Coordinates of C-alpha atoms in Angstrom, one line a residue:
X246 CA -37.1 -13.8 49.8
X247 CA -39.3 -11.7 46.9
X248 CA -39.4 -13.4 43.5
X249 CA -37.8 -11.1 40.9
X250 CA -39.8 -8.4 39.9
X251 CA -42.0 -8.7 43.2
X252 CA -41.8 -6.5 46.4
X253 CA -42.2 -3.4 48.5
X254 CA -42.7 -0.3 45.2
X255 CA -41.1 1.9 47.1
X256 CA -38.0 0.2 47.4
X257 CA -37.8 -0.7 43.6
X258 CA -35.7 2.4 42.1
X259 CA -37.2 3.2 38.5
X260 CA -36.3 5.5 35.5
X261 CA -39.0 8.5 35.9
X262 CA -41.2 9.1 32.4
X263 CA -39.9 12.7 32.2
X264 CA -36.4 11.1 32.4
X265 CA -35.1 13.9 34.5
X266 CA -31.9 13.3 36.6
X267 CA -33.5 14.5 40.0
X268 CA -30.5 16.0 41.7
X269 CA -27.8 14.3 39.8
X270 CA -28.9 11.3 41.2
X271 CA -27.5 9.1 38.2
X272 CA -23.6 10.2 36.8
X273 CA -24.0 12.4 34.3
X274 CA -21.0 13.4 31.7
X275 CA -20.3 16.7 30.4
X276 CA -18.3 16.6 27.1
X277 CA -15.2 19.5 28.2
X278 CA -12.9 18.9 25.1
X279 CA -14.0 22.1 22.9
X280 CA -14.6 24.2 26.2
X281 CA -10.9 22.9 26.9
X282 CA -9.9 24.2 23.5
X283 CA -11.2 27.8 24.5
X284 CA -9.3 27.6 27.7
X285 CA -6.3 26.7 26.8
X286 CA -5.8 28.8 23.7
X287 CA -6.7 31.9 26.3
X288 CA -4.1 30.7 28.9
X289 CA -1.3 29.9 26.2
X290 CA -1.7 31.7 23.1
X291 CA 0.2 35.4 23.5
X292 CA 2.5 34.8 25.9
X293 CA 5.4 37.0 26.7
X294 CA 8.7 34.8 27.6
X295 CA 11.3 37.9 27.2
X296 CA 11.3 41.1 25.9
X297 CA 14.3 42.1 24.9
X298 CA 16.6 40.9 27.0
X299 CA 20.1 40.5 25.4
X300 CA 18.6 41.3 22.3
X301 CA 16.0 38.5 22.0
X302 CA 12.2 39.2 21.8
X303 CA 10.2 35.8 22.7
X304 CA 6.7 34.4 22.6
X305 CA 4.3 31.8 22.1
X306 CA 1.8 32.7 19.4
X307 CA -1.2 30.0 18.9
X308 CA -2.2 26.8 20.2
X309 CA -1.9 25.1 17.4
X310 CA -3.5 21.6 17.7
X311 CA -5.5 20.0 20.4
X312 CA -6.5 16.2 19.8
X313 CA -8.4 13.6 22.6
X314 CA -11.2 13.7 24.8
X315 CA -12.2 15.8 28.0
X316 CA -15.2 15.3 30.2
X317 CA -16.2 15.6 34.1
X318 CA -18.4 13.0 35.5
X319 CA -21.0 14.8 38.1
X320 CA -23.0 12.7 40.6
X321 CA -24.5 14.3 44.1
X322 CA -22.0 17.2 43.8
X323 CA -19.5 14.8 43.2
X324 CA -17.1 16.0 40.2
X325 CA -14.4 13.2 38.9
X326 CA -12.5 14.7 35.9
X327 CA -11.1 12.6 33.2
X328 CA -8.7 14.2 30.0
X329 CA -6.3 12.6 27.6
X330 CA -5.1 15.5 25.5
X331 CA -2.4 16.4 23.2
X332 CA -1.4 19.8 21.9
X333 CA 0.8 21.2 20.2
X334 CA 1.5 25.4 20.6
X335 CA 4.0 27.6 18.0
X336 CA 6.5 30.1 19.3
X337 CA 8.5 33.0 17.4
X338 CA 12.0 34.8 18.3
X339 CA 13.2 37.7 16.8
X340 CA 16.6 38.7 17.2
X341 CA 17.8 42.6 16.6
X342 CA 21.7 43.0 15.6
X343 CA 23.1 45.4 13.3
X344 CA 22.6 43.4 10.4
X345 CA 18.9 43.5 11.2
X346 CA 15.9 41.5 12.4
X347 CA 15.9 37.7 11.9
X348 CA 13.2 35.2 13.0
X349 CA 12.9 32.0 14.1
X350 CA 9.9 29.9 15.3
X351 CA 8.9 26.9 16.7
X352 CA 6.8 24.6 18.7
X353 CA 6.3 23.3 22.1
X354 CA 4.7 19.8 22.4
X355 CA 3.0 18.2 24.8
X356 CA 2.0 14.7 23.7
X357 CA 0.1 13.6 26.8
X358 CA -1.8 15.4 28.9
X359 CA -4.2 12.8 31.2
X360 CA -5.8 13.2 34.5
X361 CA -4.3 10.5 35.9
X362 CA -0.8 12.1 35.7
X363 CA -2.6 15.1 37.4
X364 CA -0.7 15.6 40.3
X365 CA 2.5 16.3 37.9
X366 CA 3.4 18.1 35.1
X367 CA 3.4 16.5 31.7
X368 CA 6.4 16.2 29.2
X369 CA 7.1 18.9 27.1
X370 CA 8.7 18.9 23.9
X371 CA 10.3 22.1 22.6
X372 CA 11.3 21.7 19.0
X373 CA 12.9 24.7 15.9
X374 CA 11.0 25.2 12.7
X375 CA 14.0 24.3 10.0
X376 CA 17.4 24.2 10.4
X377 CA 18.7 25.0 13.8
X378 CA 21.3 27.7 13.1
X379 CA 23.2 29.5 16.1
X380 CA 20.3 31.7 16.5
X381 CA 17.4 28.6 16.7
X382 CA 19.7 26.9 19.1
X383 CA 19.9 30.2 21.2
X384 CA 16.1 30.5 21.0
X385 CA 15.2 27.0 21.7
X386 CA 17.6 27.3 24.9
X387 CA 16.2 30.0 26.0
X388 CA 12.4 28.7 25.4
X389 CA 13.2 25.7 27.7
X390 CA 14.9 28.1 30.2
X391 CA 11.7 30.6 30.2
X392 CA 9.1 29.2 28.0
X393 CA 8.6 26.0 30.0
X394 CA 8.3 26.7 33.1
X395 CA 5.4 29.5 32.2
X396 CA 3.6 27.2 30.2
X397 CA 3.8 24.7 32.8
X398 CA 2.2 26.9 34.9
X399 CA -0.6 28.0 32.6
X400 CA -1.1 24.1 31.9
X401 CA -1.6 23.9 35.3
X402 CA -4.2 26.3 35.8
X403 CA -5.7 24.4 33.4
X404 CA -5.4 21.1 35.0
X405 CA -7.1 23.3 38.8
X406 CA -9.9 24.5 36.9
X407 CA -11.1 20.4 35.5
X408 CA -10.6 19.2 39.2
X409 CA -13.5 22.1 39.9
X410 CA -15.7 21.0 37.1
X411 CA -14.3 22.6 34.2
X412 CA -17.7 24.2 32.5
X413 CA -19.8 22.3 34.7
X414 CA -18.5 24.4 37.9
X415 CA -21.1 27.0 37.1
X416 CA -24.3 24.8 36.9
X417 CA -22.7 23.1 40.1
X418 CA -22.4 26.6 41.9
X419 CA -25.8 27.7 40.5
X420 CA -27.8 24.5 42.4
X421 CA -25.8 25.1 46.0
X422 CA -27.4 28.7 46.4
X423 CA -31.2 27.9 46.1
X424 CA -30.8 25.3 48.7
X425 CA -28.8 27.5 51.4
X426 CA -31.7 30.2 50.2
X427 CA -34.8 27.9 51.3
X428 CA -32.9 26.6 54.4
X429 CA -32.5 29.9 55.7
X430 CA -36.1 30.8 55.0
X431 CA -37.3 27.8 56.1
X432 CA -38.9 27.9 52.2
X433 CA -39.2 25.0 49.7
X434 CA -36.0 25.3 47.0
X435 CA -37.2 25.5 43.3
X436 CA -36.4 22.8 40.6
X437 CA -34.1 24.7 38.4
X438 CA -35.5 25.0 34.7
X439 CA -34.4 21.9 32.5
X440 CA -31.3 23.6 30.3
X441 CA -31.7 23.7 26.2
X442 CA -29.0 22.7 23.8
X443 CA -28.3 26.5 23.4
X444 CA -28.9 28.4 26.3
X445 CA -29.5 32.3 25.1
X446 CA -27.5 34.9 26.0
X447 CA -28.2 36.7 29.3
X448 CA -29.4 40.6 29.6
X449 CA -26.1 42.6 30.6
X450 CA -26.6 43.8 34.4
X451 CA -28.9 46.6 35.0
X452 CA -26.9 49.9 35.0
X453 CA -27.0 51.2 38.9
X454 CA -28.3 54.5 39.5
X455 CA -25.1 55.5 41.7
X456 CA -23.1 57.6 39.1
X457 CA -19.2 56.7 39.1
X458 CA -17.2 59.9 40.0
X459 CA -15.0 61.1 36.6
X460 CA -12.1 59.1 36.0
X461 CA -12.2 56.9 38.5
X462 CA -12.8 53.4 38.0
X463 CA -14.8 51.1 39.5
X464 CA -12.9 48.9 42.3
X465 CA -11.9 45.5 41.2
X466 CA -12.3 46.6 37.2
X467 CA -10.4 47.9 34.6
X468 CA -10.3 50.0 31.5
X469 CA -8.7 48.9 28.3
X470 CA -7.7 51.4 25.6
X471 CA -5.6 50.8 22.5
X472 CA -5.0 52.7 18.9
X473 CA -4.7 50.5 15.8
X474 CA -3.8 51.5 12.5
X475 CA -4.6 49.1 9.2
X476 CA -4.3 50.1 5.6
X477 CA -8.1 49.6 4.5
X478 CA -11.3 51.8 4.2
X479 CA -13.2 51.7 7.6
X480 CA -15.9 50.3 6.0
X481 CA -13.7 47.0 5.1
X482 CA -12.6 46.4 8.7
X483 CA -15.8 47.0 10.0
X484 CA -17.8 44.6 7.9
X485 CA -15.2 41.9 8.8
X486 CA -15.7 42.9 12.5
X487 CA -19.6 42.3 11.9
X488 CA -19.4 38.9 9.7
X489 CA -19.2 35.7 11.2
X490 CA -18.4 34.1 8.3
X491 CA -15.1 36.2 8.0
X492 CA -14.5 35.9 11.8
X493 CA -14.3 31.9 11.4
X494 CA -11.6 32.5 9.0
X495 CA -9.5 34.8 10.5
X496 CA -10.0 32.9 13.8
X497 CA -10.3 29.3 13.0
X498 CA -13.1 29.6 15.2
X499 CA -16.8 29.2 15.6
X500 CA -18.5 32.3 15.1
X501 CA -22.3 33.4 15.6
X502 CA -22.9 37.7 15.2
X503 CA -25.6 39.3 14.9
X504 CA -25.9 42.9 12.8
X505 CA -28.6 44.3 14.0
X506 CA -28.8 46.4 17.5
X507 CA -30.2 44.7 20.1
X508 CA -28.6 41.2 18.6
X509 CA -26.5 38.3 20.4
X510 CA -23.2 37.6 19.2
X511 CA -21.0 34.5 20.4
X512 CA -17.1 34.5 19.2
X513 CA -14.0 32.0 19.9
X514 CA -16.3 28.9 19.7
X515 CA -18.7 30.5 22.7
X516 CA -16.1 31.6 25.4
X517 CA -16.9 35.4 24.2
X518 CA -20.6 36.6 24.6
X519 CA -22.3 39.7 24.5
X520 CA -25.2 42.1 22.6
X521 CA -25.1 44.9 20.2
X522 CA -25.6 48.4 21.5
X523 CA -25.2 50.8 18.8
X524 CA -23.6 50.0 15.2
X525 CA -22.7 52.8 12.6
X526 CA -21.8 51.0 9.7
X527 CA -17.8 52.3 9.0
X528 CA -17.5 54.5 12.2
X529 CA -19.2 52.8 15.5
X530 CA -19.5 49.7 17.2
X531 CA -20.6 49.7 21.2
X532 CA -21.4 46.2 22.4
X533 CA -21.9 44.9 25.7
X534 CA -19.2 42.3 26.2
X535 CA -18.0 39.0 28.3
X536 CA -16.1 36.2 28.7
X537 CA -17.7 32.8 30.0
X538 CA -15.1 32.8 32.7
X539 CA -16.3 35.9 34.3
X540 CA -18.4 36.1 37.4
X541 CA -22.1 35.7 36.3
X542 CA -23.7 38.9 35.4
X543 CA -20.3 40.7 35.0
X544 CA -20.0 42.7 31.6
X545 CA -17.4 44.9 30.0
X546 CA -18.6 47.8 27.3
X547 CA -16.6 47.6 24.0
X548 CA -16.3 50.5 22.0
X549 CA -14.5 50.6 19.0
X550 CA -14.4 54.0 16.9
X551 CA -13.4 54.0 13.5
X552 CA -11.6 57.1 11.9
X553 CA -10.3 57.2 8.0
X554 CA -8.1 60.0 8.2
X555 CA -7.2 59.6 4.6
X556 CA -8.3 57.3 1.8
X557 CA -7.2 53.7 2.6
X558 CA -5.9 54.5 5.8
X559 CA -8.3 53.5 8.9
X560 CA -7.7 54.1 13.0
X561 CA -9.2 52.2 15.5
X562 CA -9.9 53.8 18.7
X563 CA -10.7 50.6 21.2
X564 CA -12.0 51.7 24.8
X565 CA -13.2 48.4 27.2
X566 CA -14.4 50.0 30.1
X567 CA -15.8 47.6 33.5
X568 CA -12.4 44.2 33.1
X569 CA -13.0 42.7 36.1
X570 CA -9.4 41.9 37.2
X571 CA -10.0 38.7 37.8
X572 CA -12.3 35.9 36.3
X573 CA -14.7 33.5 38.9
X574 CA -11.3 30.8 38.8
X575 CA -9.0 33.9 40.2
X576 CA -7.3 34.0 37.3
X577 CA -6.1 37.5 35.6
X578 CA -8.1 38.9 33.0
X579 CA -6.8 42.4 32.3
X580 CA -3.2 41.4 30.3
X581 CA -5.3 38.1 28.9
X582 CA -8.1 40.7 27.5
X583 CA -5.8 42.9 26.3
X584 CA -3.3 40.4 24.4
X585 CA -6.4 38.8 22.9
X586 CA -7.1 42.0 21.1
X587 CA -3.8 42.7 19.8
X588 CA -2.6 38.8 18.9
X589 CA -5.5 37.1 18.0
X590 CA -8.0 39.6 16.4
X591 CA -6.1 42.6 15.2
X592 CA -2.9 40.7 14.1
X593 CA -4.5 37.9 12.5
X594 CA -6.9 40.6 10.2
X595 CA -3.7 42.2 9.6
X596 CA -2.6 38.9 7.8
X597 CA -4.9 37.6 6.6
X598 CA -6.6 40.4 4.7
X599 CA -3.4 42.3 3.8
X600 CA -4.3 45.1 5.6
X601 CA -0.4 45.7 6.8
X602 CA 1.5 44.9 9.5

């Protein structure tokens, strides 16, 4: 038997001096927990539970909190997922009688979310903000009737997508197609190119030469148009719009955003991504515009148009033309892309810069 430290060279396995983890040879962890952040706010915040039914409007609003850790493990193409989470998302009621309006919100809890309770769903707590009149017990009952089981759902979604890889699933995805490409070509696969700390943001897709016939969309996409109305000059809302300083406020987000055409901008902590196409300052803003979860390449055109009919008063034409419907997870994007727009940008302007409601 070799002495320690003695033997055949090639059977000695050794760190390489460039350090490189040669086909994920060695585990390698991806930290998931602010990419799970993103993901869940976009699958819980804004949903609809009624609509009016027996007089009762209900939804969730925001995900509030989210506290623990999330990673996935990768080795060979082997992905082993590992979360302990809590979070915590508010809700709101309103009830219409002939008295009026009233309001009530609360939260729903979920104080342990872990992979290995994957395979069912985790508690939920649903709880009233003050005191629980008739109208907070009516709401709470019916949050537990409707509420839960839809954010069950959406929690599950959640829970799918870290079994795949969670934000590694791309850069999994990415390293299976140069292989099947040399194999087929009887070629050499290429070493992909060692990844930064922050990767820039890819060109939008080259336009292709076919012209779409008028008013017809393409198939598999959407277009998104909405009016908004705000009590501001246009030149207010569209400086908040451009600063990401502002952004981070209203959002409670991380914010990066260029001003200049031609510039990168990265919103909602990174999950949005995109380039500026033409910016008049007060009346135009045209960017090229995605979400991480779309399928690579795939980009949306913003175009927001600002009109100030009369002093202090300031319409905002939104046009998003090429949603895909769906996102690479099979998820729905359209209603999602939509609700974003009006709960957690325009609303939350509306508030916090006074702009009205």
């Amino acid at each position: 038997m070799a002495k320690f430290g003695e033997g055949d060279a090639r059977w000695i396995v050794q760190e390489r001096p460039d350090g490189a983890n040669v086909h994920n040879w060695h585990w390698a962890e991806r930290d998931c927990l602010e990419w799970s952040r993103a993901r869940l706010s976009a699958l819980l915040a804004g949903l609809p539970v009624l609509s009016g039914e027996g007089g009762l409007t209900l939804r969730t609003i925001t995900l509030d909190k989210l506290d623990g850790e999330a990673y996935v493990n990768i080795r060979k193409g082997k992905v082993i997922p590992g979360y302990e989470l809590s979070l915590t998302l508010s809700w709101e009621a309103e009830a219409t009688s002939e008295s009026g309006v009233a309001k009530v919100t609360g939260a729903a809890e979920v104080p342990y979310l872990a992979d290995e309770n994957a395979d069912e769903d985790p508690e939920l707590r649903i709880t009233v903000r003050g005191d629980e009149d008739p109208l907070a017990r009516r709401a709470k009952d019916a949050f537990i009737a409707r509420g839960k089981p839809l954010v069950l759902e959406k929690i599950r979604e959640y829970v799918a997508t870290m079994a795949k890889g969670g934000p590694a699933k791309d850069e999994l995805d990415s390293k299976k197609i140069p292989t099947k490409t040399a194999a087929a070509t009887g070629g050499t696969a290429t070493a992909p190119a060692p990844a930064v700390k922050e990767a820039a943001v890819p060109a939008p897709a080259p336009v292709s030469k076919e012209k779409k016939a008028k008013g017809k969309e393409k198939e598999g996409f959407k277009t998104i148009e909405m009016k908004e109305k705000f009590n501001c000059r246009s030149k207010d809302i569209y400086e908040i719009l451009m600063d990401e300083n502002r952004w981070k406020g209203f959002t409670q987000s991380n914010a990066r955003i260029s001003k200049e055409v031609g510039g990168q901008f990265s919103l909602f902590d990174g999950s949005i991504t995109g380039v500026n196409e033409e910016l008049q300052e007060g009346k135009l803003i045209v960017q090229k515009w995605r979400f991480g979860s779309w399928a690579d390449g795939v980009y949306s055109t913003v175009r927001l148009v600002f009109d100030e009919p009369e002093s202090g008063v300031t319409i905002i034409k939104l046009k998003q033309t090429d949603v895909p419907e769906e996102d690479r997870y099979g998820n729905s994007t359209v209603v999602n892309t939509e609700r974003g727009w009006t709960e957690l940008i325009f609303q939350r302007i509306r508030a916090v810069f006074g702009f009205g409601i």
